[in-house]
PDB file of C-alpha atoms and ligand atoms in Angstrom:
ATOM      1  CA  UNK A   1      11.830  14.522 -11.399  1.00  0.00           C
ATOM      2  CA  UNK A   2      12.899  11.212  -9.967  1.00  0.00           C
ATOM      3  CA  UNK A   3      10.160   8.695  -8.718  1.00  0.00           C
ATOM      4  CA  UNK A   4      11.120   5.766  -6.752  1.00  0.00           C
ATOM      5  CA  UNK A   5       8.851   2.941  -7.346  1.00  0.00           C
ATOM      6  CA  UNK A   6       8.531  -0.373  -5.178  1.00  0.00           C
ATOM      7  CA  UNK A   7       5.754  -2.561  -4.492  1.00  0.00           C
ATOM      8  CA  UNK A   8       4.886  -5.664  -2.193  1.00  0.00           C
ATOM      9  CA  UNK A   9       4.186  -8.667  -4.514  1.00  0.00           C
ATOM     10  CA  UNK A  10       7.839  -8.911  -5.895  1.00  0.00           C
ATOM     11  CA  UNK A  11       9.842  -7.294  -8.868  1.00  0.00           C
ATOM     12  CA  UNK A  12       8.549  -9.465 -11.281  1.00  0.00           C
ATOM     13  CA  UNK A  13       4.532  -8.919 -10.626  1.00  0.00           C
ATOM     14  CA  UNK A  14       2.786  -7.151 -13.912  1.00  0.00           C
ATOM     15  CA  UNK A  15       1.328  -4.387 -11.850  1.00  0.00           C
ATOM     16  CA  UNK A  16       4.947  -2.985 -10.923  1.00  0.00           C
ATOM     17  CA  UNK A  17       5.996  -2.694 -14.852  1.00  0.00           C
ATOM     18  CA  UNK A  18       2.275  -1.383 -15.572  1.00  0.00           C
ATOM     19  CA  UNK A  19       3.172   1.286 -12.729  1.00  0.00           C
ATOM     20  CA  UNK A  20       6.887   1.464 -13.856  1.00  0.00           C
ATOM     21  CA  UNK A  21       5.974   2.297 -17.889  1.00  0.00           C
ATOM     22  CA  UNK A  22       2.948   5.026 -16.857  1.00  0.00           C
ATOM     23  CA  UNK A  23       5.273   7.208 -14.755  1.00  0.00           C
ATOM     24  CA  UNK A  24       8.431   6.906 -17.162  1.00  0.00           C
ATOM     25  CA  UNK A  25       5.948   9.418 -18.684  1.00  0.00           C
ATOM     26  CA  UNK A  26       6.444  11.569 -15.743  1.00  0.00           C
ATOM     27  CA  UNK A  27       9.973  11.772 -14.635  1.00  0.00           C
ATOM     28  CA  UNK A  28      12.948   9.364 -14.058  1.00  0.00           C
ATOM     29  CA  UNK A  29      11.745   5.872 -12.559  1.00  0.00           C
ATOM     30  CA  UNK A  30      13.739   4.368 -10.106  1.00  0.00           C
ATOM     31  CA  UNK A  31      11.970   0.695  -9.644  1.00  0.00           C
ATOM     32  CA  UNK A  32      13.499  -0.640  -6.105  1.00  0.00           C
ATOM     33  CA  UNK A  33      11.199  -3.985  -5.121  1.00  0.00           C
ATOM     34  CA  UNK A  34      10.664  -7.103  -3.106  1.00  0.00           C
ATOM     35  CA  UNK A  35      13.163 -10.128  -4.852  1.00  0.00           C
ATOM     36  CA  UNK A  36       9.728 -12.041  -3.897  1.00  0.00           C
ATOM     37  CA  UNK A  37       6.291 -11.872  -3.053  1.00  0.00           C
ATOM     38  CA  UNK A  38       6.009 -10.231   0.346  1.00  0.00           C
ATOM     39  CA  UNK A  39       2.372  -9.267   0.730  1.00  0.00           C
ATOM     40  CA  UNK A  40       1.183  -8.454   3.660  1.00  0.00           C
ATOM     41  CA  UNK A  41       4.727  -7.561   5.318  1.00  0.00           C
ATOM     42  CA  UNK A  42       3.159  -4.338   6.456  1.00  0.00           C
ATOM     43  CA  UNK A  43       6.240  -1.841   7.687  1.00  0.00           C
ATOM     44  CA  UNK A  44       8.479  -5.035   9.030  1.00  0.00           C
ATOM     45  CA  UNK A  45      12.341  -4.148   8.337  1.00  0.00           C
ATOM     46  CA  UNK A  46      14.754  -7.016   8.179  1.00  0.00           C
ATOM     47  CA  UNK A  47      17.243  -6.916  11.277  1.00  0.00           C
ATOM     48  CA  UNK A  48      18.048 -10.454  11.189  1.00  0.00           C
ATOM     49  CA  UNK A  49      20.022 -11.278   7.934  1.00  0.00           C
ATOM     50  CA  UNK A  50      21.782  -8.816   5.976  1.00  0.00           C
ATOM     51  CA  UNK A  51      19.940  -7.811   2.720  1.00  0.00           C
ATOM     52  CA  UNK A  52      21.052  -8.475  -1.224  1.00  0.00           C
ATOM     53  CA  UNK A  53      20.179  -6.251  -3.976  1.00  0.00           C
ATOM     54  CA  UNK A  54      20.386  -7.572  -7.692  1.00  0.00           C
ATOM     55  CA  UNK A  55      19.441  -6.207 -10.898  1.00  0.00           C
ATOM     56  CA  UNK A  56      16.225  -7.684 -13.048  1.00  0.00           C
ATOM     57  CA  UNK A  57      16.575  -7.720 -16.941  1.00  0.00           C
ATOM     58  CA  UNK A  58      14.443  -4.725 -17.143  1.00  0.00           C
ATOM     59  CA  UNK A  59      17.144  -2.467 -14.439  1.00  0.00           C
ATOM     60  CA  UNK A  60      14.787  -3.253 -11.517  1.00  0.00           C
ATOM     61  CA  UNK A  61      16.815  -3.378  -8.441  1.00  0.00           C
ATOM     62  CA  UNK A  62      15.815  -6.433  -6.512  1.00  0.00           C
ATOM     63  CA  UNK A  63      16.062  -6.578  -2.707  1.00  0.00           C
ATOM     64  CA  UNK A  64      16.135  -9.841  -0.716  1.00  0.00           C
ATOM     65  CA  UNK A  65      13.935  -8.009   2.204  1.00  0.00           C
ATOM     66  CA  UNK A  66      10.524  -6.119   2.829  1.00  0.00           C
ATOM     67  CA  UNK A  67       9.060  -3.389   0.815  1.00  0.00           C
ATOM     68  CA  UNK A  68      10.220  -0.661   3.922  1.00  0.00           C
ATOM     69  CA  UNK A  69      13.560  -2.219   3.652  1.00  0.00           C
ATOM     70  CA  UNK A  70      13.390  -1.689  -0.338  1.00  0.00           C
ATOM     71  CA  UNK A  71      12.802   2.440   0.529  1.00  0.00           C
ATOM     72  CA  UNK A  72      15.665   2.259   2.961  1.00  0.00           C
ATOM     73  CA  UNK A  73      17.763   0.660   0.447  1.00  0.00           C
ATOM     74  CA  UNK A  74      16.947   2.381  -2.753  1.00  0.00           C
ATOM     75  CA  UNK A  75      17.758   6.179  -0.408  1.00  0.00           C
ATOM     76  CA  UNK A  76      20.737   4.854   0.831  1.00  0.00           C
ATOM     77  CA  UNK A  77      22.238   2.616  -1.137  1.00  0.00           C
ATOM     78  CA  UNK A  78      20.910   2.990  -5.098  1.00  0.00           C
ATOM     79  CA  UNK A  79      20.144   6.557  -4.614  1.00  0.00           C
ATOM     80  CA  UNK A  80      23.157   7.246  -2.777  1.00  0.00           C
ATOM     81  CA  UNK A  81      21.661   9.301  -0.455  1.00  0.00           C
ATOM     82  CA  UNK A  82      19.802  11.447  -2.394  1.00  0.00           C
ATOM     83  CA  UNK A  83      15.843  11.746  -1.977  1.00  0.00           C
ATOM     84  CA  UNK A  84      13.293  10.974  -4.660  1.00  0.00           C
ATOM     85  CA  UNK A  85      10.603  13.656  -5.591  1.00  0.00           C
ATOM     86  CA  UNK A  86       8.122  10.990  -4.773  1.00  0.00           C
ATOM     87  CA  UNK A  87       7.680   7.789  -3.697  1.00  0.00           C
ATOM     88  CA  UNK A  88       4.765   5.498  -5.284  1.00  0.00           C
ATOM     89  CA  UNK A  89       3.921   1.602  -4.532  1.00  0.00           C
ATOM     90  CA  UNK A  90       1.760  -0.828  -6.710  1.00  0.00           C
ATOM     91  CA  UNK A  91       0.384  -1.169  -8.490  1.00  0.00           C
ATOM     92  CA  UNK A  92      -0.575  -4.082  -5.828  1.00  0.00           C
ATOM     93  CA  UNK A  93      -2.667  -7.216  -7.766  1.00  0.00           C
ATOM     94  CA  UNK A  94      -5.724  -7.388  -5.121  1.00  0.00           C
ATOM     95  CA  UNK A  95      -7.674  -4.376  -3.086  1.00  0.00           C
ATOM     96  CA  UNK A  96      -5.975  -2.589   0.083  1.00  0.00           C
ATOM     97  CA  UNK A  97      -9.610  -1.276   1.597  1.00  0.00           C
ATOM     98  CA  UNK A  98     -10.473  -0.958   4.988  1.00  0.00           C
ATOM     99  CA  UNK A  99      -8.076  -2.613   7.740  1.00  0.00           C
ATOM    100  CA  UNK A 100      -5.996  -3.924   5.136  1.00  0.00           C
ATOM    101  CA  UNK A 101      -4.012  -1.021   5.055  1.00  0.00           C
ATOM    102  CA  UNK A 102      -2.239  -1.825   8.666  1.00  0.00           C
ATOM    103  CA  UNK A 103      -0.864  -5.191   7.196  1.00  0.00           C
ATOM    104  CA  UNK A 104      -0.410  -4.023   3.511  1.00  0.00           C
ATOM    105  CA  UNK A 105       3.329  -4.103   2.442  1.00  0.00           C
ATOM    106  CA  UNK A 106       2.071  -1.938  -0.392  1.00  0.00           C
ATOM    107  CA  UNK A 107       0.881   0.652   1.404  1.00  0.00           C
ATOM    108  CA  UNK A 108       3.862  -0.076   4.169  1.00  0.00           C
ATOM    109  CA  UNK A 109       6.511   1.392   1.166  1.00  0.00           C
ATOM    110  CA  UNK A 110       4.460   4.585   0.683  1.00  0.00           C
ATOM    111  CA  UNK A 111       4.786   5.128   4.591  1.00  0.00           C
ATOM    112  CA  UNK A 112       8.743   4.433   4.357  1.00  0.00           C
ATOM    113  CA  UNK A 113       8.723   6.825   1.869  1.00  0.00           C
ATOM    114  CA  UNK A 114       6.615   9.647   3.544  1.00  0.00           C
ATOM    115  CA  UNK A 115       8.858   8.744   6.574  1.00  0.00           C
ATOM    116  CA  UNK A 116      11.724   9.894   4.162  1.00  0.00           C
ATOM    117  CA  UNK A 117       9.922  13.015   3.922  1.00  0.00           C
ATOM    118  CA  UNK A 118       9.002  13.173  -0.024  1.00  0.00           C
ATOM    119  CA  UNK A 119       4.963  13.088  -1.140  1.00  0.00           C
ATOM    120  CA  UNK A 120       3.911   8.899  -1.720  1.00  0.00           C
ATOM    121  CA  UNK A 121       1.404   6.940  -3.107  1.00  0.00           C
ATOM    122  CA  UNK A 122       0.156   3.500  -2.429  1.00  0.00           C
ATOM    123  CA  UNK A 123      -1.938   2.114  -5.712  1.00  0.00           C
ATOM    124  CA  UNK A 124      -3.808  -1.503  -5.597  1.00  0.00           C
ATOM    125  CA  UNK A 125      -6.108  -3.202  -8.401  1.00  0.00           C
ATOM    126  CA  UNK A 126      -9.472  -3.759  -6.238  1.00  0.00           C
ATOM    127  CA  UNK A 127      -9.610  -7.344  -8.088  1.00  0.00           C
ATOM    128  CA  UNK A 128      -6.919 -10.619  -8.041  1.00  0.00           C
ATOM    129  CA  UNK A 129      -7.563 -11.313 -11.904  1.00  0.00           C
ATOM    130  CA  UNK A 130      -6.195  -7.444 -12.727  1.00  0.00           C
ATOM    131  CA  UNK A 131      -7.976  -7.250 -16.419  1.00  0.00           C
ATOM    132  CA  UNK A 132      -7.027  -3.572 -16.413  1.00  0.00           C
ATOM    133  CA  UNK A 133      -3.932  -2.706 -15.166  1.00  0.00           C
ATOM    134  CA  UNK A 134      -3.685   0.237 -17.041  1.00  0.00           C
ATOM    135  CA  UNK A 135      -6.577   2.217 -16.091  1.00  0.00           C
ATOM    136  CA  UNK A 136      -4.844   1.676 -12.541  1.00  0.00           C
ATOM    137  CA  UNK A 137      -1.647   2.839 -14.166  1.00  0.00           C
ATOM    138  CA  UNK A 138      -3.391   6.315 -15.769  1.00  0.00           C
ATOM    139  CA  UNK A 139      -5.080   6.924 -12.125  1.00  0.00           C
ATOM    140  CA  UNK A 140      -1.405   6.882 -10.772  1.00  0.00           C
ATOM    141  CA  UNK A 141       0.000   8.908 -13.483  1.00  0.00           C
ATOM    142  CA  UNK A 142      -2.345  11.712 -12.430  1.00  0.00           C
ATOM    143  CA  UNK A 143      -2.343  11.319  -9.079  1.00  0.00           C
ATOM    144  CA  UNK A 144       1.562  11.205  -9.483  1.00  0.00           C
ATOM    145  CA  UNK A 145       1.253  14.800 -11.060  1.00  0.00           C
ATOM    146  CA  UNK A 146      -0.691  16.041  -8.601  1.00  0.00           C
ATOM    147  CA  UNK A 147       1.372  15.243  -5.481  1.00  0.00           C
ATOM    148  CA  UNK A 148       4.625  16.711  -7.454  1.00  0.00           C
ATOM    149  CA  UNK A 149       3.021  19.914  -7.905  1.00  0.00           C
ATOM    150  CA  UNK A 150       1.312  20.085  -4.321  1.00  0.00           C
ATOM    151  CA  UNK A 151       2.050  17.596  -1.686  1.00  0.00           C
ATOM    152  CA  UNK A 152      -0.156  16.502   1.249  1.00  0.00           C
ATOM    153  CA  UNK A 153       2.275  18.037   3.885  1.00  0.00           C
ATOM    154  CA  UNK A 154       4.239  15.291   6.664  1.00  0.00           C
ATOM    155  CA  UNK A 155       2.666  12.428   7.661  1.00  0.00           C
ATOM    156  CA  UNK A 156       0.377  12.252   4.903  1.00  0.00           C
ATOM    157  CA  UNK A 157      -0.355   9.435   2.305  1.00  0.00           C
ATOM    158  CA  UNK A 158      -2.531   8.601  -0.366  1.00  0.00           C
ATOM    159  CA  UNK A 159      -4.248   4.862  -0.526  1.00  0.00           C
ATOM    160  CA  UNK A 160      -5.901   4.592  -4.128  1.00  0.00           C
ATOM    161  CA  UNK A 161      -7.811   1.740  -5.209  1.00  0.00           C
ATOM    162  CA  UNK A 162      -9.005   1.196  -8.963  1.00  0.00           C
ATOM    163  CA  UNK A 163     -12.186  -1.026 -10.066  1.00  0.00           C
ATOM    164  CA  UNK A 164     -10.752  -3.991 -12.423  1.00  0.00           C
ATOM    165  CA  UNK A 165     -12.441  -2.156 -15.477  1.00  0.00           C
ATOM    166  CA  UNK A 166     -11.375  -0.307 -18.523  1.00  0.00           C
ATOM    167  CA  UNK A 167     -10.816   3.350 -18.100  1.00  0.00           C
ATOM    168  CA  UNK A 168     -13.648   4.459 -19.923  1.00  0.00           C
ATOM    169  CA  UNK A 169     -15.914   2.507 -17.491  1.00  0.00           C
ATOM    170  CA  UNK A 170     -15.148   3.954 -14.284  1.00  0.00           C
ATOM    171  CA  UNK A 171     -17.725   6.325 -13.164  1.00  0.00           C
ATOM    172  CA  UNK A 172     -14.781   8.785 -11.516  1.00  0.00           C
ATOM    173  CA  UNK A 173     -13.407   9.661  -8.119  1.00  0.00           C
ATOM    174  CA  UNK A 174     -14.313   9.263  -4.889  1.00  0.00           C
ATOM    175  CA  UNK A 175     -12.548  10.284  -1.814  1.00  0.00           C
ATOM    176  CA  UNK A 176     -13.320   7.970   1.185  1.00  0.00           C
ATOM    177  CA  UNK A 177     -12.828   6.817   4.612  1.00  0.00           C
ATOM    178  CA  UNK A 178     -11.346   3.172   5.405  1.00  0.00           C
ATOM    179  CA  UNK A 179     -14.287   0.665   6.187  1.00  0.00           C
ATOM    180  CA  UNK A 180     -13.654  -2.406   7.999  1.00  0.00           C
ATOM    181  CA  UNK A 181     -13.459  -6.046   7.040  1.00  0.00           C
ATOM    182  CA  UNK A 182     -15.597  -8.762   8.704  1.00  0.00           C
ATOM    183  CA  UNK A 183     -13.490 -11.002  11.293  1.00  0.00           C
ATOM    184  CA  UNK A 184     -15.352 -14.357  10.575  1.00  0.00           C
ATOM    185  CA  UNK A 185     -13.148 -17.413   9.660  1.00  0.00           C
ATOM    186  CA  UNK A 186      -9.608 -15.873   9.543  1.00  0.00           C
ATOM    187  CA  UNK A 187      -8.272 -18.957  10.443  1.00  0.00           C
ATOM    188  CA  UNK A 188      -9.112 -22.409   8.008  1.00  0.00           C
ATOM    189  CA  UNK A 189      -7.807 -25.445   9.698  1.00  0.00           C
ATOM    190  CA  UNK A 190      -6.778 -28.000   7.179  1.00  0.00           C
ATOM    191  CA  UNK A 191      -4.061 -31.943   7.445  1.00  0.00           C
ATOM    192  CA  UNK A 192      -1.117 -31.662   6.232  1.00  0.00           C
ATOM    193  CA  UNK A 193      -0.098 -35.225   4.105  1.00  0.00           C
ATOM    194  CA  UNK A 194       0.624 -36.810   7.161  1.00  0.00           C
ATOM    195  CA  UNK A 195      -2.423 -35.748   8.850  1.00  0.00           C
ATOM    196  CA  UNK A 196      -1.070 -33.339  10.937  1.00  0.00           C
ATOM    197  CA  UNK A 197      -3.169 -30.106  11.765  1.00  0.00           C
ATOM    198  CA  UNK A 198      -1.946 -27.135   9.606  1.00  0.00           C
ATOM    199  CA  UNK A 199      -3.855 -23.381   9.574  1.00  0.00           C
ATOM    200  CA  UNK A 200      -3.947 -21.506   6.684  1.00  0.00           C
ATOM    201  CA  UNK A 201      -4.666 -17.673   7.094  1.00  0.00           C
ATOM    202  CA  UNK A 202      -7.942 -17.191   4.933  1.00  0.00           C
ATOM    203  CA  UNK A 203      -8.122 -14.468   2.469  1.00  0.00           C
ATOM    204  CA  UNK A 204      -9.773 -11.250   3.341  1.00  0.00           C
ATOM    205  CA  UNK A 205     -13.152 -11.494   3.693  1.00  0.00           C
ATOM    206  CA  UNK A 206     -16.010  -8.680   2.981  1.00  0.00           C
ATOM    207  CA  UNK A 207     -16.447  -5.193   4.115  1.00  0.00           C
ATOM    208  CA  UNK A 208     -18.873  -5.115   6.979  1.00  0.00           C
ATOM    209  CA  UNK A 209     -18.514  -1.430   7.676  1.00  0.00           C
ATOM    210  CA  UNK A 210     -18.888  -0.938   3.883  1.00  0.00           C
ATOM    211  CA  UNK A 211     -21.299   1.817   3.539  1.00  0.00           C
ATOM    212  CA  UNK A 212     -21.609   4.756   1.552  1.00  0.00           C
ATOM    213  CA  UNK A 213     -18.175   7.295   2.608  1.00  0.00           C
ATOM    214  CA  UNK A 214     -16.315   4.095   2.646  1.00  0.00           C
ATOM    215  CA  UNK A 215     -13.430   2.798   0.215  1.00  0.00           C
ATOM    216  CA  UNK A 216     -15.569  -0.457  -0.355  1.00  0.00           C
ATOM    217  CA  UNK A 217     -18.446   1.217  -1.032  1.00  0.00           C
ATOM    218  CA  UNK A 218     -16.381   3.606  -4.184  1.00  0.00           C
ATOM    219  CA  UNK A 219     -14.952   0.678  -5.461  1.00  0.00           C
ATOM    220  CA  UNK A 220     -18.347  -1.654  -5.267  1.00  0.00           C
ATOM    221  CA  UNK A 221     -19.559   1.076  -7.443  1.00  0.00           C
ATOM    222  CA  UNK A 222     -16.911   1.621  -9.790  1.00  0.00           C
ATOM    223  CA  UNK A 223     -15.252   4.561  -8.649  1.00  0.00           C
ATOM    224  CA  UNK A 224     -11.320   4.980  -7.784  1.00  0.00           C
ATOM    225  CA  UNK A 225     -11.146   5.563  -3.975  1.00  0.00           C
ATOM    226  CA  UNK A 226      -8.978   7.932  -2.887  1.00  0.00           C
ATOM    227  CA  UNK A 227      -7.990   7.818   0.886  1.00  0.00           C
ATOM    228  CA  UNK A 228      -5.867  10.139   2.451  1.00  0.00           C
ATOM    229  CA  UNK A 229      -4.453   8.605   5.523  1.00  0.00           C
ATOM    230  CA  UNK A 230      -1.999  10.041   8.172  1.00  0.00           C
ATOM    231  CA  UNK A 231       1.311   7.782   9.519  1.00  0.00           C
ATOM    232  CA  UNK A 232       0.395   9.113  13.176  1.00  0.00           C
ATOM    233  CA  UNK A 233      -1.595   7.049  14.618  1.00  0.00           C
ATOM    234  CA  UNK A 234      -2.393   9.106  17.920  1.00  0.00           C
ATOM    235  CA  UNK A 235      -6.242   9.048  18.755  1.00  0.00           C
ATOM    236  CA  UNK A 236      -6.418  12.960  19.349  1.00  0.00           C
ATOM    237  CA  UNK A 237     -10.016  12.240  20.113  1.00  0.00           C
ATOM    238  CA  UNK A 238      -9.113  10.160  23.170  1.00  0.00           C
ATOM    239  CA  UNK A 239      -6.818  12.798  24.941  1.00  0.00           C
ATOM    240  CA  UNK A 240      -9.465  14.479  27.366  1.00  0.00           C
ATOM    241  CA  UNK A 241     -10.454  10.681  28.405  1.00  0.00           C
ATOM    242  CA  UNK A 242      -7.292   9.337  28.855  1.00  0.00           C
ATOM    243  CA  UNK A 243      -6.423  12.435  30.693  1.00  0.00           C
ATOM    244  CA  UNK A 244      -9.568  12.195  32.909  1.00  0.00           C
ATOM    245  CA  UNK A 245      -7.964   8.661  34.060  1.00  0.00           C
ATOM    246  CA  UNK A 246      -4.694  10.027  34.717  1.00  0.00           C
ATOM    247  CA  UNK A 247      -5.661  13.195  36.970  1.00  0.00           C
ATOM    248  CA  UNK A 248      -7.174  10.129  38.823  1.00  0.00           C
ATOM    249  CA  UNK A 249      -4.138   7.764  38.926  1.00  0.00           C
ATOM    250  CA  UNK A 250      -1.374   7.892  42.041  1.00  0.00           C
ATOM    251  CA  UNK A 251       2.024   7.055  42.224  1.00  0.00           C
TER     252      UNK A 251
HETATM  253 MN1   MN B 301       0.486  -7.965  -2.656  1.00  0.00          MN
END
């Protein structure tokens, strides 16, 4: 088994090593990650400058690009065109709940793996402190083994969030839907040392749609949250409505 691992926190992030160590018990791990923190890079690709690849002291490949770049470089260069059996991304140092999924580079690496045609899994620890990364490592190992036994099918990935608690404190697993975050205070104005206006994008707000059944709710109650995602964004439920509009349009 060849397991391709990436993240968006960068090649030096502790969560990456915990994931690589946990999955080394499942198969051969190949780690290809951004050379620095690229959180919130989403699925962006680097097309304006060439990419460079260096090797870290741990034998990880560090790419001067985004998580999505890393998966492409891994497939076409590091693995010389060979496909990995699975792509696992993380362990992100922070939650990827609700709308975060759209912005997340962690999820994007999994999506890029899915585009290659292999099963893929995004792992995040729902805490900035990350005191219990090994809990997420254990969860990642089990879910990787499961996905290797039984693929979800093309277009589908798993987005997994793990509460930052010891393994024996976990209450179990919940299959969840994406909630939504509040949209208040997204931009925080401030002043630089020359009194010029600057703006910080604020850290993620709390959950707004965070009730039972959501990823937020599972984490809040010390469950592992597993959200199956599909990469196809088509809103099939809107087909009839949009079709009826189209029938009234004229050329
Ligand atoms: Mn990150």
